[in-house]
PDB file of C-alpha atoms in Angstrom:
ATOM      1  CA  MET A 264      -5.025  35.429  -4.760  1.00  0.00           C
ATOM      2  CA  SER A 265      -4.181  32.689  -2.287  1.00  0.00           C
ATOM      3  CA  LEU A 266      -5.784  29.558  -0.880  1.00  0.00           C
ATOM      4  CA  ASP A 267      -9.379  29.940   0.409  1.00  0.00           C
ATOM      5  CA  PRO A 268      -8.997  30.701   4.129  1.00  0.00           C
ATOM      6  CA  LYS A 269     -11.770  28.192   4.903  1.00  0.00           C
ATOM      7  CA  VAL A 270      -9.667  25.523   3.313  1.00  0.00           C
ATOM      8  CA  ALA A 271      -6.388  26.745   4.600  1.00  0.00           C
ATOM      9  CA  SER A 272      -7.766  26.606   8.168  1.00  0.00           C
ATOM     10  CA  ARG A 273      -8.506  22.907   7.892  1.00  0.00           C
ATOM     11  CA  LEU A 274      -4.989  21.912   6.561  1.00  0.00           C
ATOM     12  CA  LYS A 275      -2.554  20.316   9.004  1.00  0.00           C
ATOM     13  CA  ARG A 276       0.971  20.753   7.593  1.00  0.00           C
ATOM     14  CA  THR A 277       4.317  19.125   8.277  1.00  0.00           C
ATOM     15  CA  SER A 278       6.929  21.199   9.995  1.00  0.00           C
ATOM     16  CA  ASP A 279       8.034  22.173   6.373  1.00  0.00           C
ATOM     17  CA  GLY A 280       4.590  23.562   5.711  1.00  0.00           C
ATOM     18  CA  LEU A 281       3.625  20.654   3.323  1.00  0.00           C
ATOM     19  CA  VAL A 282       0.839  18.212   2.930  1.00  0.00           C
ATOM     20  CA  PRO A 283       1.147  14.825   1.186  1.00  0.00           C
ATOM     21  CA  ALA A 284      -1.017  14.471  -1.924  1.00  0.00           C
ATOM     22  CA  VAL A 285      -2.030  10.923  -2.986  1.00  0.00           C
ATOM     23  CA  VAL A 286      -2.604  10.947  -6.690  1.00  0.00           C
ATOM     24  CA  GLN A 287      -5.048   8.392  -8.145  1.00  0.00           C
ATOM     25  CA  GLN A 288      -6.222   7.771 -11.689  1.00  0.00           C
ATOM     26  CA  TYR A 289      -9.920   8.679 -11.460  1.00  0.00           C
ATOM     27  CA  ASP A 290     -11.355   5.803 -13.523  1.00  0.00           C
ATOM     28  CA  THR A 291      -9.168   2.793 -12.954  1.00  0.00           C
ATOM     29  CA  GLY A 292      -8.369   3.556  -9.287  1.00  0.00           C
ATOM     30  CA  GLU A 293      -4.587   3.081  -9.809  1.00  0.00           C
ATOM     31  CA  VAL A 294      -2.450   4.942  -7.259  1.00  0.00           C
ATOM     32  CA  LEU A 295      -0.127   6.778  -9.539  1.00  0.00           C
ATOM     33  CA  MET A 296       2.243   8.622  -7.169  1.00  0.00           C
ATOM     34  CA  LEU A 297       2.599  10.714  -4.017  1.00  0.00           C
ATOM     35  CA  ALA A 298       3.670  14.332  -4.174  1.00  0.00           C
ATOM     36  CA  TRP A 299       3.715  17.319  -1.831  1.00  0.00           C
ATOM     37  CA  MET A 300       1.694  20.581  -1.727  1.00  0.00           C
ATOM     38  CA  ASP A 301       1.955  23.727   0.165  1.00  0.00           C
ATOM     39  CA  ASP A 302      -1.029  26.150   0.335  1.00  0.00           C
ATOM     40  CA  GLU A 303      -0.029  27.802  -2.837  1.00  0.00           C
ATOM     41  CA  ALA A 304       0.386  24.520  -4.816  1.00  0.00           C
ATOM     42  CA  LEU A 305      -3.106  23.457  -3.599  1.00  0.00           C
ATOM     43  CA  HIS A 306      -4.570  26.846  -4.586  1.00  0.00           C
ATOM     44  CA  ARG A 307      -3.118  26.569  -8.069  1.00  0.00           C
ATOM     45  CA  THR A 308      -4.236  22.986  -8.456  1.00  0.00           C
ATOM     46  CA  LEU A 309      -7.860  24.057  -7.425  1.00  0.00           C
ATOM     47  CA  THR A 310      -7.985  27.093  -9.605  1.00  0.00           C
ATOM     48  CA  THR A 311      -6.206  25.780 -12.744  1.00  0.00           C
ATOM     49  CA  GLY A 312      -7.374  22.164 -12.778  1.00  0.00           C
ATOM     50  CA  ARG A 313      -3.751  21.151 -13.442  1.00  0.00           C
ATOM     51  CA  ALA A 314      -1.952  19.191 -10.648  1.00  0.00           C
ATOM     52  CA  THR A 315       0.720  21.397  -9.243  1.00  0.00           C
ATOM     53  CA  TYR A 316       3.155  20.296  -6.503  1.00  0.00           C
ATOM     54  CA  TRP A 317       6.003  21.587  -4.393  1.00  0.00           C
ATOM     55  CA  SER A 318       9.265  19.850  -5.209  1.00  0.00           C
ATOM     56  CA  ARG A 319      11.166  19.197  -2.110  1.00  0.00           C
ATOM     57  CA  SER A 320      14.399  18.403  -3.973  1.00  0.00           C
ATOM     58  CA  ARG A 321      14.234  21.451  -6.262  1.00  0.00           C
ATOM     59  CA  SER A 322      12.490  23.796  -3.838  1.00  0.00           C
ATOM     60  CA  SER A 323      10.107  25.065  -6.550  1.00  0.00           C
ATOM     61  CA  TYR A 324       6.574  24.646  -7.804  1.00  0.00           C
ATOM     62  CA  TRP A 325       6.185  21.943 -10.344  1.00  0.00           C
ATOM     63  CA  VAL A 326       3.218  21.683 -12.787  1.00  0.00           C
ATOM     64  CA  LYS A 327       3.053  17.914 -13.594  1.00  0.00           C
ATOM     65  CA  GLY A 328       3.656  17.364 -17.275  1.00  0.00           C
ATOM     66  CA  ASP A 329       5.113  20.870 -18.069  1.00  0.00           C
ATOM     67  CA  THR A 330       8.398  19.258 -19.190  1.00  0.00           C
ATOM     68  CA  SER A 331       7.387  15.672 -19.788  1.00  0.00           C
ATOM     69  CA  GLY A 332       3.989  16.243 -21.397  1.00  0.00           C
ATOM     70  CA  HIS A 333       2.542  13.774 -18.872  1.00  0.00           C
ATOM     71  CA  VAL A 334      -0.081  16.200 -17.623  1.00  0.00           C
ATOM     72  CA  GLN A 335      -2.606  15.460 -14.763  1.00  0.00           C
ATOM     73  CA  HIS A 336      -6.084  16.867 -15.408  1.00  0.00           C
ATOM     74  CA  VAL A 337      -7.692  17.185 -12.051  1.00  0.00           C
ATOM     75  CA  LYS A 338     -11.102  15.589 -11.604  1.00  0.00           C
ATOM     76  CA  SER A 339     -11.587  16.026  -7.796  1.00  0.00           C
ATOM     77  CA  VAL A 340      -9.776  16.999  -4.720  1.00  0.00           C
ATOM     78  CA  ALA A 341     -10.534  15.872  -1.125  1.00  0.00           C
ATOM     79  CA  LEU A 342      -9.012  16.407   2.282  1.00  0.00           C
ATOM     80  CA  ASP A 343      -8.921  13.549   4.702  1.00  0.00           C
ATOM     81  CA  CYS A 344     -10.543  13.492   8.186  1.00  0.00           C
ATOM     82  CA  ASP A 345      -7.578  15.085   9.853  1.00  0.00           C
ATOM     83  CA  GLY A 346      -6.820  17.617   7.141  1.00  0.00           C
ATOM     84  CA  ASP A 347      -3.242  16.325   6.838  1.00  0.00           C
ATOM     85  CA  THR A 348      -3.602  14.388   3.588  1.00  0.00           C
ATOM     86  CA  ILE A 349      -4.967  15.345   0.104  1.00  0.00           C
ATOM     87  CA  LEU A 350      -6.473  12.860  -2.325  1.00  0.00           C
ATOM     88  CA  LEU A 351      -6.251  14.001  -5.916  1.00  0.00           C
ATOM     89  CA  LYS A 352      -8.261  12.195  -8.658  1.00  0.00           C
ATOM     90  CA  VAL A 353      -6.746  12.924 -12.012  1.00  0.00           C
ATOM     91  CA  ASP A 354      -6.740  11.901 -15.609  1.00  0.00           C
ATOM     92  CA  GLN A 355      -3.098  11.003 -16.183  1.00  0.00           C
ATOM     93  CA  VAL A 356      -1.748  11.539 -19.758  1.00  0.00           C
ATOM     94  CA  GLY A 357       0.914   8.850 -20.331  1.00  0.00           C
ATOM     95  CA  ALA A 358       3.210   7.668 -17.620  1.00  0.00           C
ATOM     96  CA  ALA A 359       2.936   9.103 -14.177  1.00  0.00           C
ATOM     97  CA  CYS A 360       6.432   7.948 -13.162  1.00  0.00           C
ATOM     98  CA  HIS A 361       9.703   9.643 -14.388  1.00  0.00           C
ATOM     99  CA  THR A 362      10.997   6.144 -15.123  1.00  0.00           C
ATOM    100  CA  GLY A 363       8.368   5.825 -17.797  1.00  0.00           C
ATOM    101  CA  ASP A 364       6.277   3.323 -15.694  1.00  0.00           C
ATOM    102  CA  ARG A 365       2.468   3.967 -15.529  1.00  0.00           C
ATOM    103  CA  THR A 366       2.674   4.424 -11.769  1.00  0.00           C
ATOM    104  CA  CYS A 367       5.487   4.976  -9.344  1.00  0.00           C
ATOM    105  CA  PHE A 368       4.624   1.732  -7.550  1.00  0.00           C
ATOM    106  CA  ASP A 369       5.099  -0.694 -10.480  1.00  0.00           C
ATOM    107  CA  ALA A 370       8.763  -1.637 -10.025  1.00  0.00           C
ATOM    108  CA  ASP A 371       9.449  -2.453  -6.403  1.00  0.00           C
ATOM    109  CA  GLN A 372       7.163  -5.057  -4.835  1.00  0.00           C
ATOM    110  CA  LEU A 373       8.068  -6.280  -1.378  1.00  0.00           C
ATOM    111  CA  THR A 374       7.571  -9.841  -0.064  1.00  0.00           C
ATOM    112  CA  VAL A 375       4.848 -10.253   2.601  1.00  0.00           C
ATOM    113  CA  ALA A 376       6.020 -13.344   4.492  1.00  0.00           C
ATOM    114  CA  SER A 377       2.767 -14.323   5.987  1.00  0.00           C
ATOM    115  CA  LEU A 378       0.773 -14.463   2.690  1.00  0.00           C
ATOM    116  CA  PRO A 379      -0.115 -18.017   1.481  1.00  0.00           C
ATOM    117  CA  SER A 380       2.112 -18.744  -1.482  1.00  0.00           C
TER     118      SER A 380
ATOM    119  CA  MET B  62      14.623  -9.493  13.941  1.00  0.00           C
ATOM    120  CA  SER B  63      14.447  -6.308  12.063  1.00  0.00           C
ATOM    121  CA  LEU B  64      13.608  -5.008   8.609  1.00  0.00           C
ATOM    122  CA  ASP B  65      15.471  -6.784   5.787  1.00  0.00           C
ATOM    123  CA  PRO B  66      18.672  -4.601   5.134  1.00  0.00           C
ATOM    124  CA  LYS B  67      18.090  -4.808   1.399  1.00  0.00           C
ATOM    125  CA  VAL B  68      14.644  -3.192   1.936  1.00  0.00           C
ATOM    126  CA  ALA B  69      15.914  -0.745   4.635  1.00  0.00           C
ATOM    127  CA  SER B  70      18.683   0.487   2.343  1.00  0.00           C
ATOM    128  CA  ARG B  71      16.158   1.547  -0.285  1.00  0.00           C
ATOM    129  CA  LEU B  72      13.920   3.538   2.120  1.00  0.00           C
ATOM    130  CA  LYS B  73      14.159   7.273   2.115  1.00  0.00           C
ATOM    131  CA  ARG B  74      12.783   8.556   5.367  1.00  0.00           C
ATOM    132  CA  THR B  75      11.514  11.998   6.640  1.00  0.00           C
ATOM    133  CA  SER B  76      13.672  13.759   9.205  1.00  0.00           C
ATOM    134  CA  ASP B  77      11.463  11.847  11.698  1.00  0.00           C
ATOM    135  CA  GLY B  78      12.582   8.505  10.306  1.00  0.00           C
ATOM    136  CA  LEU B  79       9.129   7.859   8.737  1.00  0.00           C
ATOM    137  CA  VAL B  80       7.742   6.936   5.368  1.00  0.00           C
ATOM    138  CA  PRO B  81       4.125   7.685   4.334  1.00  0.00           C
ATOM    139  CA  ALA B  82       2.039   4.543   3.461  1.00  0.00           C
ATOM    140  CA  VAL B  83      -0.862   4.971   1.081  1.00  0.00           C
ATOM    141  CA  VAL B  84      -3.523   2.373   2.027  1.00  0.00           C
ATOM    142  CA  GLN B  85      -5.733   1.075  -0.730  1.00  0.00           C
ATOM    143  CA  GLN B  86      -8.518  -1.490  -0.741  1.00  0.00           C
ATOM    144  CA  TYR B  87      -7.067  -4.141  -2.932  1.00  0.00           C
ATOM    145  CA  ASP B  88     -10.157  -5.090  -5.053  1.00  0.00           C
ATOM    146  CA  THR B  89     -12.174  -1.804  -5.427  1.00  0.00           C
ATOM    147  CA  GLY B  90      -9.198   0.426  -5.556  1.00  0.00           C
ATOM    148  CA  GLU B  91     -10.555   2.857  -2.969  1.00  0.00           C
ATOM    149  CA  VAL B  92      -7.808   4.907  -1.256  1.00  0.00           C
ATOM    150  CA  LEU B  93      -8.695   4.328   2.379  1.00  0.00           C
ATOM    151  CA  MET B  94      -6.220   6.440   4.370  1.00  0.00           C
ATOM    152  CA  LEU B  95      -2.627   7.508   4.715  1.00  0.00           C
ATOM    153  CA  ALA B  96      -0.490   6.476   7.623  1.00  0.00           C
ATOM    154  CA  TRP B  97       3.113   6.532   8.697  1.00  0.00           C
ATOM    155  CA  MET B  98       5.691   3.678   9.063  1.00  0.00           C
ATOM    156  CA  ASP B  99       9.142   3.502  10.370  1.00  0.00           C
ATOM    157  CA  ASP B 100      11.410   0.575   9.677  1.00  0.00           C
ATOM    158  CA  GLU B 101       9.957  -1.507  12.485  1.00  0.00           C
ATOM    159  CA  ALA B 102       6.410  -0.960  11.405  1.00  0.00           C
ATOM    160  CA  LEU B 103       7.179  -1.962   7.925  1.00  0.00           C
ATOM    161  CA  HIS B 104       8.945  -4.974   9.237  1.00  0.00           C
ATOM    162  CA  ARG B 105       5.988  -5.937  11.340  1.00  0.00           C
ATOM    163  CA  THR B 106       3.543  -5.348   8.469  1.00  0.00           C
ATOM    164  CA  LEU B 107       5.602  -7.595   6.097  1.00  0.00           C
ATOM    165  CA  THR B 108       5.983 -10.369   8.639  1.00  0.00           C
ATOM    166  CA  THR B 109       2.581 -10.423  10.255  1.00  0.00           C
ATOM    167  CA  GLY B 110       0.332  -9.550   7.356  1.00  0.00           C
ATOM    168  CA  ARG B 111      -1.502  -7.002   9.544  1.00  0.00           C
ATOM    169  CA  ALA B 112      -1.085  -3.319   8.726  1.00  0.00           C
ATOM    170  CA  THR B 113       1.016  -1.762  11.457  1.00  0.00           C
ATOM    171  CA  TYR B 114       1.833   1.980  11.647  1.00  0.00           C
ATOM    172  CA  TRP B 115       3.677   4.477  13.694  1.00  0.00           C
ATOM    173  CA  SER B 116       1.324   6.895  15.373  1.00  0.00           C
ATOM    174  CA  ARG B 117       2.863  10.393  15.247  1.00  0.00           C
ATOM    175  CA  SER B 118       0.285  11.648  17.814  1.00  0.00           C
ATOM    176  CA  ARG B 119       0.698   8.886  20.233  1.00  0.00           C
ATOM    177  CA  SER B 120       4.410   8.001  19.412  1.00  0.00           C
ATOM    178  CA  SER B 121       3.663   4.348  19.536  1.00  0.00           C
ATOM    179  CA  TYR B 122       3.058   1.440  17.132  1.00  0.00           C
ATOM    180  CA  TRP B 123      -0.500   0.889  16.116  1.00  0.00           C
ATOM    181  CA  VAL B 124      -1.874  -2.333  14.714  1.00  0.00           C
ATOM    182  CA  LYS B 125      -4.934  -1.183  12.625  1.00  0.00           C
ATOM    183  CA  GLY B 126      -8.103  -2.682  14.013  1.00  0.00           C
ATOM    184  CA  ASP B 127      -6.682  -3.823  17.400  1.00  0.00           C
ATOM    185  CA  THR B 128      -9.058  -1.533  19.267  1.00  0.00           C
ATOM    186  CA  SER B 129     -11.726  -0.953  16.615  1.00  0.00           C
ATOM    187  CA  GLY B 130     -11.858  -4.377  15.091  1.00  0.00           C
ATOM    188  CA  HIS B 131     -11.379  -2.653  11.722  1.00  0.00           C
ATOM    189  CA  VAL B 132      -8.556  -4.802  10.663  1.00  0.00           C
ATOM    190  CA  GLN B 133      -6.472  -4.485   7.481  1.00  0.00           C
ATOM    191  CA  HIS B 134      -5.301  -7.748   6.020  1.00  0.00           C
ATOM    192  CA  VAL B 135      -2.250  -7.020   3.839  1.00  0.00           C
ATOM    193  CA  LYS B 136      -2.466  -8.210   0.262  1.00  0.00           C
ATOM    194  CA  SER B 137       0.661  -6.508  -1.192  1.00  0.00           C
ATOM    195  CA  VAL B 138       3.280  -3.946  -0.297  1.00  0.00           C
ATOM    196  CA  ALA B 139       5.257  -1.890  -2.764  1.00  0.00           C
ATOM    197  CA  LEU B 140       7.802   0.922  -2.616  1.00  0.00           C
ATOM    198  CA  ASP B 141       7.674   3.846  -5.041  1.00  0.00           C
ATOM    199  CA  CYS B 142      10.542   4.717  -7.499  1.00  0.00           C
ATOM    200  CA  ASP B 143      12.290   6.900  -4.951  1.00  0.00           C
ATOM    201  CA  GLY B 144      11.760   4.625  -1.960  1.00  0.00           C
ATOM    202  CA  ASP B 145      10.032   7.418  -0.146  1.00  0.00           C
ATOM    203  CA  THR B 146       6.465   6.174  -0.196  1.00  0.00           C
ATOM    204  CA  ILE B 147       4.792   2.825   0.508  1.00  0.00           C
ATOM    205  CA  LEU B 148       1.671   1.549  -1.202  1.00  0.00           C
ATOM    206  CA  LEU B 149      -0.216  -1.035   0.897  1.00  0.00           C
ATOM    207  CA  LYS B 150      -3.027  -3.017  -0.705  1.00  0.00           C
ATOM    208  CA  VAL B 151      -5.328  -4.406   1.967  1.00  0.00           C
ATOM    209  CA  ASP B 152      -8.611  -6.069   2.649  1.00  0.00           C
ATOM    210  CA  GLN B 153     -10.230  -3.546   5.050  1.00  0.00           C
ATOM    211  CA  VAL B 154     -12.744  -4.998   7.588  1.00  0.00           C
ATOM    212  CA  GLY B 155     -15.458  -2.390   8.169  1.00  0.00           C
ATOM    213  CA  ALA B 156     -14.673   1.406   8.202  1.00  0.00           C
ATOM    214  CA  ALA B 157     -11.149   2.543   7.572  1.00  0.00           C
ATOM    215  CA  CYS B 158     -11.782   6.045   9.094  1.00  0.00           C
ATOM    216  CA  HIS B 159     -12.129   6.581  12.850  1.00  0.00           C
ATOM    217  CA  THR B 160     -15.197   8.662  11.995  1.00  0.00           C
ATOM    218  CA  GLY B 161     -17.001   5.520  10.802  1.00  0.00           C
ATOM    219  CA  ASP B 162     -16.713   6.558   7.175  1.00  0.00           C
ATOM    220  CA  ARG B 163     -15.431   3.747   4.813  1.00  0.00           C
ATOM    221  CA  THR B 164     -12.450   5.978   3.795  1.00  0.00           C
ATOM    222  CA  CYS B 165     -10.781   9.028   5.372  1.00  0.00           C
ATOM    223  CA  PHE B 166     -11.464  11.004   2.180  1.00  0.00           C
ATOM    224  CA  ASP B 167     -15.340  10.658   2.093  1.00  0.00           C
ATOM    225  CA  ALA B 168     -16.235  13.821   4.023  1.00  0.00           C
ATOM    226  CA  ASP B 169     -14.375  16.878   2.793  1.00  0.00           C
ATOM    227  CA  GLN B 170     -14.456  17.314  -0.955  1.00  0.00           C
ATOM    228  CA  LEU B 171     -12.937  20.651  -2.199  1.00  0.00           C
ATOM    229  CA  THR B 172     -14.253  22.789  -5.148  1.00  0.00           C
ATOM    230  CA  VAL B 173     -12.046  22.635  -8.293  1.00  0.00           C
ATOM    231  CA  ALA B 174     -12.920  26.032  -9.882  1.00  0.00           C
ATOM    232  CA  SER B 175     -11.902  25.239 -13.509  1.00  0.00           C
ATOM    233  CA  LEU B 176     -14.078  22.033 -13.800  1.00  0.00           C
ATOM    234  CA  PRO B 177     -16.967  22.296 -16.124  1.00  0.00           C
ATOM    235  CA  SER B 178     -20.114  22.467 -13.918  1.00  0.00           C
TER     236      SER B 178
END
């Protein structure tokens, strides 16, 4: 079993064979994290309903929450207009970030100089 | 003028020198699109308040809305825990997608097999 060829044919991958996946909490709209999928990770995500990624640092598949318990139950999956980004809406159990923060974007806000103060 | 060295030192770039930027409508939470920034695009975004990207296909900077009028006014910019993803909250004028859709993720929903029907 592998990814549906009709889906695979629409994917545009990086030179590493990966597609970035934006992960969003389905009800609050929070952007939780960004991870990477190859065809097999997307196939597993679509068929198991558990968010599954390719870890670039560990070079292995990674089912979110398998070690932390911070599971992502998949609610919907969409490709963008170019087929080069995936949007995953999930129900996140606990913290999405390995730091313990709810999202990976909570800690490092940059200053936008032109905003009215 | 270039990107603040304190910010630049926290960025982790792809082999092409780029960082993916997730672009979200600041009030509704819609994920609008994903684009790419190098240091200079991030610098311009932070200093002008107008979302500015690096176009991988055209190999040039791209101020969102300059040709379409579909401007993105930047509300906030954050780095993720690893410094390898940017989250841009914007106020999107009109459609974010070049197809005319509000977001780039409106048109191509995939089937998640394990979801209850």
